[in-house]
Short mmCIF file of C-alpha atoms and ligand atoms in Angstrom, two decimals:
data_model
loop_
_atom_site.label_atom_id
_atom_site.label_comp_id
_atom_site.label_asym_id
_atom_site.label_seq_id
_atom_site.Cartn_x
_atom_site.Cartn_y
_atom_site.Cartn_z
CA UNK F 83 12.50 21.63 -49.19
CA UNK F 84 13.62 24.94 -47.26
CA UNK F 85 12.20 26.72 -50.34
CA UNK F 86 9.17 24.93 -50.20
CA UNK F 87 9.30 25.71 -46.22
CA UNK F 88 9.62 29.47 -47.17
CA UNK F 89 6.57 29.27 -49.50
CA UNK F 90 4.05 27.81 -47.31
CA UNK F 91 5.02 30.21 -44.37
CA UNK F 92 4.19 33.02 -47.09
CA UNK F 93 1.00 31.98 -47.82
CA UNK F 94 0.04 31.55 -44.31
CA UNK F 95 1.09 35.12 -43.77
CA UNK F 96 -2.48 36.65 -41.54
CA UNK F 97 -4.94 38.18 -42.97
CA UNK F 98 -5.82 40.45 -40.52
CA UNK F 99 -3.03 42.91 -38.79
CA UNK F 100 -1.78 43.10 -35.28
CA UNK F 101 -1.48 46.49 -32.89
CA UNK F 102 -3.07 49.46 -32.30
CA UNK F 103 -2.02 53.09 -33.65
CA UNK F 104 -2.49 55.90 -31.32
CA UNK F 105 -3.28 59.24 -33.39
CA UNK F 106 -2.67 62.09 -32.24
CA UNK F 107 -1.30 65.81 -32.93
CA UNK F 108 0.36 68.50 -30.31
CA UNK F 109 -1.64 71.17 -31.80
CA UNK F 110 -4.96 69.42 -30.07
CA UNK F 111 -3.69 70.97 -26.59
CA UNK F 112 -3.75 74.55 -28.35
CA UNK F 113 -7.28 74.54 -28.31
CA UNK F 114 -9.30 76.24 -25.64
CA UNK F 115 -12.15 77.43 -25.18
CA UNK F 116 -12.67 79.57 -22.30
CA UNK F 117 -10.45 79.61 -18.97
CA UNK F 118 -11.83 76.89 -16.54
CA UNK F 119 -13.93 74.99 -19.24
CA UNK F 120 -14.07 71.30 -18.96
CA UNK F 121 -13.33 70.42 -22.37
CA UNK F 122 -9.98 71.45 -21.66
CA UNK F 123 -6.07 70.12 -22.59
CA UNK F 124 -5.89 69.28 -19.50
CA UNK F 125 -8.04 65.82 -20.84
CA UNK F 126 -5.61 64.52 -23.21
CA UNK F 127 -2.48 65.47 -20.83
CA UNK F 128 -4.19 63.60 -18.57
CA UNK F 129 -4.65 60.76 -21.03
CA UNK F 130 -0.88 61.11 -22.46
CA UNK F 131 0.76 61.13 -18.85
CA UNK F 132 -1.39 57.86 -18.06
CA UNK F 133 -0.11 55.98 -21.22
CA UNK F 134 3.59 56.46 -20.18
CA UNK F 135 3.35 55.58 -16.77
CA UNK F 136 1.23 53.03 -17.46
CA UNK F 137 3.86 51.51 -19.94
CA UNK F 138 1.07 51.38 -22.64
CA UNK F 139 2.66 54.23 -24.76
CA UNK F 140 5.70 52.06 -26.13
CA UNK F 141 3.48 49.34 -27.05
CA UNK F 142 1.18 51.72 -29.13
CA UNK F 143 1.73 52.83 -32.86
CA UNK F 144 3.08 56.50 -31.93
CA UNK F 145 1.33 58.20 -35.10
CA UNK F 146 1.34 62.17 -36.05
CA UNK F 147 -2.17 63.46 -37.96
CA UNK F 148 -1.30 64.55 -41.34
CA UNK F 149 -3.20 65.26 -44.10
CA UNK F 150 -5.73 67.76 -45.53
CA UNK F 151 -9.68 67.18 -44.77
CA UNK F 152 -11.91 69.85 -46.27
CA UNK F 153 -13.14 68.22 -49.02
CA UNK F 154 -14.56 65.27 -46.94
CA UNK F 155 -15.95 67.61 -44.39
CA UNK F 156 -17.63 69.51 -47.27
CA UNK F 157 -19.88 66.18 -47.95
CA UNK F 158 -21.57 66.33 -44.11
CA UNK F 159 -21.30 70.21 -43.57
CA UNK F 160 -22.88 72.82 -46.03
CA UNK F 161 -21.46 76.30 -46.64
CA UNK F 162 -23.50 78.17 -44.11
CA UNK F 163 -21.82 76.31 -41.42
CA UNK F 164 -18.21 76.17 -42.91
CA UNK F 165 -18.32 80.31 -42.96
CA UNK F 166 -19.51 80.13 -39.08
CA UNK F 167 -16.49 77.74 -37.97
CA UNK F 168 -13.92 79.50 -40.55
CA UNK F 169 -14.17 82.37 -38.61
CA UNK F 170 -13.17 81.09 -35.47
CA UNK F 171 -9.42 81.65 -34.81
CA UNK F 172 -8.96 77.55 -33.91
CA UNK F 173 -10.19 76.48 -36.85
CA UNK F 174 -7.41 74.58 -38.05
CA UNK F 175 -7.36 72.65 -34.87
CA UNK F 176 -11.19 71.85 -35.40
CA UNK F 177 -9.58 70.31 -38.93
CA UNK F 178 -7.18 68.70 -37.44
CA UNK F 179 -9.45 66.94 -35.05
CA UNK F 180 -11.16 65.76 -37.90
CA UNK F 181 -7.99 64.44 -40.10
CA UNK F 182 -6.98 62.46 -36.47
CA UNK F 183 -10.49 60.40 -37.20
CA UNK F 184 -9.14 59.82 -40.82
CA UNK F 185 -5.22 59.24 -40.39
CA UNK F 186 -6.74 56.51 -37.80
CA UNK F 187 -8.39 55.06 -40.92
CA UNK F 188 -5.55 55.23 -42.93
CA UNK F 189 -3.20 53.65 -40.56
CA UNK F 190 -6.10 50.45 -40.34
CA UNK F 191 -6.82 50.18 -43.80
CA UNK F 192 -2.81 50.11 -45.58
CA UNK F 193 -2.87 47.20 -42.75
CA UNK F 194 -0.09 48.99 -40.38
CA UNK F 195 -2.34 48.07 -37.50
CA UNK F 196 -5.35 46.25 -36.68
CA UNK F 197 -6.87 48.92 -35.01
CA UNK F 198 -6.86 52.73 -33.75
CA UNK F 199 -7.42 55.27 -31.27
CA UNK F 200 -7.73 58.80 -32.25
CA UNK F 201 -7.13 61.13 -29.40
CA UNK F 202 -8.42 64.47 -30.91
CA UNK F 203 -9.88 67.42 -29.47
CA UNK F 204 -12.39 69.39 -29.97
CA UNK F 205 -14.96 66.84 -30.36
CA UNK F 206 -17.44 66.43 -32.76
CA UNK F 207 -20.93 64.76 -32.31
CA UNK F 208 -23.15 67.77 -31.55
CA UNK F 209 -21.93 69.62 -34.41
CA UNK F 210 -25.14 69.93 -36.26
CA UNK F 211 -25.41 72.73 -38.96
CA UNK F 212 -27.49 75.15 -38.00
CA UNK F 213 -27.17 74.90 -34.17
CA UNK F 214 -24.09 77.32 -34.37
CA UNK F 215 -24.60 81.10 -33.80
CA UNK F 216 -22.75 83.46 -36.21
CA UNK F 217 -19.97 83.82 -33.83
CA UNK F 218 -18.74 80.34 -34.22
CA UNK F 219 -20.17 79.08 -30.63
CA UNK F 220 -18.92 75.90 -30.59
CA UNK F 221 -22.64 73.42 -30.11
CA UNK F 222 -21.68 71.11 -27.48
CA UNK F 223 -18.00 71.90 -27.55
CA UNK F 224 -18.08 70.65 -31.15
CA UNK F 225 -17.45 72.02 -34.61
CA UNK F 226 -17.46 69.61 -37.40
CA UNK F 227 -18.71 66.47 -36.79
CA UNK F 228 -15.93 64.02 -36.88
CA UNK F 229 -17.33 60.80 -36.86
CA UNK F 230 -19.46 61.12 -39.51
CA UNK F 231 -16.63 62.90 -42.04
CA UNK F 232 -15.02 59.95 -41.04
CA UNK F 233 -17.23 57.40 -42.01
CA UNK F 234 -17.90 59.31 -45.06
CA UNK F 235 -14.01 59.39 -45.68
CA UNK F 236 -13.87 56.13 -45.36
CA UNK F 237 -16.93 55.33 -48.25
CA UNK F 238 -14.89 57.73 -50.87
CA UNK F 239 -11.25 56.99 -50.05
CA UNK F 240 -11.46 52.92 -49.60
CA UNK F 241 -14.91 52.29 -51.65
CA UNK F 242 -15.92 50.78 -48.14
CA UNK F 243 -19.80 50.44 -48.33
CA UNK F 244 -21.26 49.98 -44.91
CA UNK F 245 -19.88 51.96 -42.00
CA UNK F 246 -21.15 51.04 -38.08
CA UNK F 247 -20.64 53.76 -35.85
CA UNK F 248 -20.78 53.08 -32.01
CA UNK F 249 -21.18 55.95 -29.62
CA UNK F 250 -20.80 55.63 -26.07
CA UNK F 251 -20.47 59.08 -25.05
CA UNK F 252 -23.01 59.65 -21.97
CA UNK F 253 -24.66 62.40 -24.31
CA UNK F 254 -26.69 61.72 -27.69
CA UNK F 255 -24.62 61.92 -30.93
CA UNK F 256 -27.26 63.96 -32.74
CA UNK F 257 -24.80 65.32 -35.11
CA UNK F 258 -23.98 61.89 -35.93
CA UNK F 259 -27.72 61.09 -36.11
CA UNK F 260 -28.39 64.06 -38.34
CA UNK F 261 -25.75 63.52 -40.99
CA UNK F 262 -26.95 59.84 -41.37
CA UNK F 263 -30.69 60.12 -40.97
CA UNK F 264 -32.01 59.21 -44.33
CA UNK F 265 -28.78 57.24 -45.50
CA UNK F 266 -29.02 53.25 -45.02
CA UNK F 267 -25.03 53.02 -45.80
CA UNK F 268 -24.45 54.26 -42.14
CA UNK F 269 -26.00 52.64 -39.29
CA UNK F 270 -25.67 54.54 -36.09
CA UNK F 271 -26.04 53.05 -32.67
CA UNK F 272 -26.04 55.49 -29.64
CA UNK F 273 -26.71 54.79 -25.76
CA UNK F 274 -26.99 58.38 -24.44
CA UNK F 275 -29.26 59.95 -21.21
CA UNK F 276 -32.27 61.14 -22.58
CA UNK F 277 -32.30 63.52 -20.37
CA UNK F 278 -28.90 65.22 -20.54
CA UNK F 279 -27.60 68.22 -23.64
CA UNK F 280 -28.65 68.11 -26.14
CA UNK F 281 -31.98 66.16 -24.97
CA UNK F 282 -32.21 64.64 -28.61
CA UNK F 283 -32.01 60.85 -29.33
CA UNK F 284 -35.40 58.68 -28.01
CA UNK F 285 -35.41 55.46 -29.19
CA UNK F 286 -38.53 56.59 -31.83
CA UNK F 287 -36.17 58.30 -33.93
CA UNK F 288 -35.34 55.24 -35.85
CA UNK F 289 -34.58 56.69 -39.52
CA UNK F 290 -36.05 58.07 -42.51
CA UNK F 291 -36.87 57.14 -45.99
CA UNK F 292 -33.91 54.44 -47.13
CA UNK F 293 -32.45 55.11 -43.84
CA UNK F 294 -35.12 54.01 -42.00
CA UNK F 295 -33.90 51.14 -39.38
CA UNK F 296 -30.30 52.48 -39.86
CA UNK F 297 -30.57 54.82 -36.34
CA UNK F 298 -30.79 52.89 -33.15
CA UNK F 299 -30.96 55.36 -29.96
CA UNK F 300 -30.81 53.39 -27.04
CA UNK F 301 -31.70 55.61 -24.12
CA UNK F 302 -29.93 54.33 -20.68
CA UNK F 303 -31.52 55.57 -16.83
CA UNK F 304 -29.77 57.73 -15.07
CA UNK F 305 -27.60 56.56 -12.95
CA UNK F 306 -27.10 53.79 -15.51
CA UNK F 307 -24.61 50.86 -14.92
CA UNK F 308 -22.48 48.38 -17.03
CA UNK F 309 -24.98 46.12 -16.62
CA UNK F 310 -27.76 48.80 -18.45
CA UNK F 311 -25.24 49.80 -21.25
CA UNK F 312 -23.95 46.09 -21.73
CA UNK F 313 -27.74 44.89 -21.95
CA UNK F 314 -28.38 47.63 -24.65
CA UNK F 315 -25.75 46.28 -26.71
CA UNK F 316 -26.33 43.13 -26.28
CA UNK F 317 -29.84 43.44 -26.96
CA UNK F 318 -30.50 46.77 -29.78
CA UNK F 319 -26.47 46.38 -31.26
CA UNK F 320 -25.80 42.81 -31.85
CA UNK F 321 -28.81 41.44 -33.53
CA UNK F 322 -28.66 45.19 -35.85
CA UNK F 323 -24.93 44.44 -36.61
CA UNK F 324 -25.15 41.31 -37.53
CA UNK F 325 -27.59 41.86 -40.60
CA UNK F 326 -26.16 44.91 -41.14
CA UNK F 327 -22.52 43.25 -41.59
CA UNK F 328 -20.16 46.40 -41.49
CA UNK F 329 -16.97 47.22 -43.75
CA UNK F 330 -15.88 49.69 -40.99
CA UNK F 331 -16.77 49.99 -37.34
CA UNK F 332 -15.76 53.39 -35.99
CA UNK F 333 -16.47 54.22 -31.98
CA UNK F 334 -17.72 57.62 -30.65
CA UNK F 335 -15.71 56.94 -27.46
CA UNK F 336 -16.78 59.65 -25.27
CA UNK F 337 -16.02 58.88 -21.40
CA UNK F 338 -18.19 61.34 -19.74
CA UNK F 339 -20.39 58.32 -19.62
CA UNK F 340 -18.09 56.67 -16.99
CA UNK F 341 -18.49 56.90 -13.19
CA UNK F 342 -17.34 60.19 -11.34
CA UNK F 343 -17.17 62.54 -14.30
CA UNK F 344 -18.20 65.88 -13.99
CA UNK F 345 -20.97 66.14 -17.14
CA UNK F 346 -22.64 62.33 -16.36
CA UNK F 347 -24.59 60.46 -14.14
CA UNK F 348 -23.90 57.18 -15.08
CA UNK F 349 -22.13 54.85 -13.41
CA UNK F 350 -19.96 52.35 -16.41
CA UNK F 351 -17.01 51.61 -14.84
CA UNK F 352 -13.61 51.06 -17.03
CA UNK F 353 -14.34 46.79 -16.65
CA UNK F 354 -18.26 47.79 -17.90
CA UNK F 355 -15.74 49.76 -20.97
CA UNK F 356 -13.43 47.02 -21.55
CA UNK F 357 -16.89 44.90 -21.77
CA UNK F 358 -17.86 47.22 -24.37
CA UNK F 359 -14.34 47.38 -26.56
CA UNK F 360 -14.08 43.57 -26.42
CA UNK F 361 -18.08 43.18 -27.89
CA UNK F 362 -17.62 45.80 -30.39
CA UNK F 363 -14.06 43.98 -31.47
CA UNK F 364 -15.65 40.76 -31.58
CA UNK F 365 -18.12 42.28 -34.15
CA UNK F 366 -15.21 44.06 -36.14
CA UNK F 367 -13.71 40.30 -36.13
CA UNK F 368 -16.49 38.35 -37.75
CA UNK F 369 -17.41 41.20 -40.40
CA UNK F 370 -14.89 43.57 -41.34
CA UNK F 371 -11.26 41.77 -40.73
CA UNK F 372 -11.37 43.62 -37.40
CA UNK F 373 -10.99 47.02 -39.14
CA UNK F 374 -11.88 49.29 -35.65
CA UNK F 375 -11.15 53.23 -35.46
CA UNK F 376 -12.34 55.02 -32.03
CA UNK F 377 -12.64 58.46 -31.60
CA UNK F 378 -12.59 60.76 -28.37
CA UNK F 379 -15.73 62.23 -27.93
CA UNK F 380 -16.21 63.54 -24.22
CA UNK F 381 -14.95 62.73 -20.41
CA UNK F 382 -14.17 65.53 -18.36
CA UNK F 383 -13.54 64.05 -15.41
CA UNK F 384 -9.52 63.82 -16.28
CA UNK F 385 -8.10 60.75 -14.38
CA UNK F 386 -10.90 58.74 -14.92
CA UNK F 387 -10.66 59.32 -18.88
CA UNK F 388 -7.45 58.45 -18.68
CA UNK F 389 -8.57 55.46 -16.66
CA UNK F 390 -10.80 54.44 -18.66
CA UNK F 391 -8.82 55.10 -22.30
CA UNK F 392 -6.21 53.30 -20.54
CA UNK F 393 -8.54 50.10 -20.16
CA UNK F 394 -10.13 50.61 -23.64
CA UNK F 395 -7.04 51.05 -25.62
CA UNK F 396 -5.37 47.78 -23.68
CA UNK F 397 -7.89 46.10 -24.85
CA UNK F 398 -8.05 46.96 -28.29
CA UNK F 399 -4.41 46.46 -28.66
CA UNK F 400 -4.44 43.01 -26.31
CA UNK F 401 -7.83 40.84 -26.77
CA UNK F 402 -7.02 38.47 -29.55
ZN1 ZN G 49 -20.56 63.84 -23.99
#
């Protein structure tokens, strides 16, 4: 009977994994770009010191970026641009920023956790080839585009055929939008200020050829509230999702879209964020075993980034 007991419990085991890995690397604070810039250390500090007074930092999956990326970055960037960015002295940070997006994926798909949060600098969704000058100018703050070597990480390393990516970030992933523009196995979704760098990403821009349907830009008002961004999802996301049926949903989490920071004008607070995290889980539930790997994009207003990853990453970790 026990054995019988010990059987059943075994096949009952869950399907789908509990807790959230935090991925991150020392090195990311190395990175700077000029004296008094706002993409600065001083963001994830500020992010680090708010997860241990908080308390959240114990409960989180403490986990160290390793691993190589070049050969995934060579399938979104050509060779023109990998010369420009090789030549800048932080290169291997840019790398690294890009592995944090893919140990994140690691740690969710071996089943350690059921989600991630990749806390990487620089960031990555303006980092269009072509847009940099010879001297490695980083476009946007942003060398390789993370997200998208991500999602294309994820398509080679776990055969995973549909990738959602999610970006939040007050400005328009272009890069994002750029690397995926023709390709139906990625659908983008992106709430941005139309207005704002890099002043790409109206709602016409919908796709091309097989891809065409697969790029949703959902321009917000300035001034833009949780109400606007939570309509837009609810509205342009959703209904897109749900045909599309993801294997992988991946986040541009960029905070500069929150209240008070220093690059935005809109006004989501970190309740209009949690909002957010808990729709975008909800979808990761009912399609993809609630498989979820968010990336930092931008926030430069410190303390309220680390407000608001605070809220997000609660939430990922807490919302059943
Ligand atoms: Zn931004």
């Amino acid at each position: 009977m026990g054995l019988y007991t010990t059987n059943l419990a075994a096949d009952k085991k869950p399907e789908i994994a509990t807790g959230t890995a935090f991925v991150y690397h020392p090195d990311y604070q190395k990175h700077v770009l000029e004296e008094g810039h706002p993409e600065s250390p001083a963001r994830l500090q500020a992010i680090l010191k708010r997860l241990k007074e908080g308390g959240l930092e114990k409960e989180l999956l403490q986990v160290k970026t390793s691993g190589k990326p070049m050969d995934y970055i060579k399938k979104v960037h050509g060779k023109e641009h990998l010369a420009i960015i090789q030549s800048y002295p932080n290169e291997a940070i840019c790398q690294l920023a890009v592995q944090g997006g893919c140990t994140g994926i690691d740690q969710v798909m071996s089943g350690k956790v059921r989600n991630a949060f990749c806390a990487v600098r620089p960031p990555g969704h303006h980092a269009v080839d072509g847009l940099h000058t010879k001297q490695a100018q980083a476009f946007g703050f942003c060398f390789y585009s993370n997200v998208a070597i991500a999602a294309r990480y994820a398509q080679l390393k776990y055969k995973l055929k549909k990738i959602l990516i999610i970006d939040w970030d007050y400005h328009h992933g272009n890069s994002t939008e750029w690397a995926f523009y023709t390709d139906p196995s990625v659908l983008f979704f992106s709430t941005h200020d139309l207005r704002a760098f890099p002043g790409t990403g109206s709602a016409d821009k919908k796709g091309a050829g097989a891809g065409l349907g697969f790029n949703i830009n959902a321009p917000l008002p300035p001034g833009a509230t949780d109400k606007d961004i939570l309509t837009a999802f609810e509205k342009k996301l959703l209904p897109a999702a749900e045909k599309f049926k993801p294997d992988l949903i991946l986040i541009s989490a960029g905070f500069d879209s929150r209240k008070d920071d220093l690059l935005g004008n809109f006004k989501i607070t970190d309740d209009g964020f949690i909002a957010l995290t808990k729709m975008v889980m909800e979808l990761a539930k009912k399609h993809c075993k609630s498989r979820l790997v968010s990336i930092l994009e931008g926030g430069y207003n410190v303390q309220g980034l680390a407000l608001a990853t605070e809220a997000h990453l609660k939430t990922m970790l807490k919302e059943k």
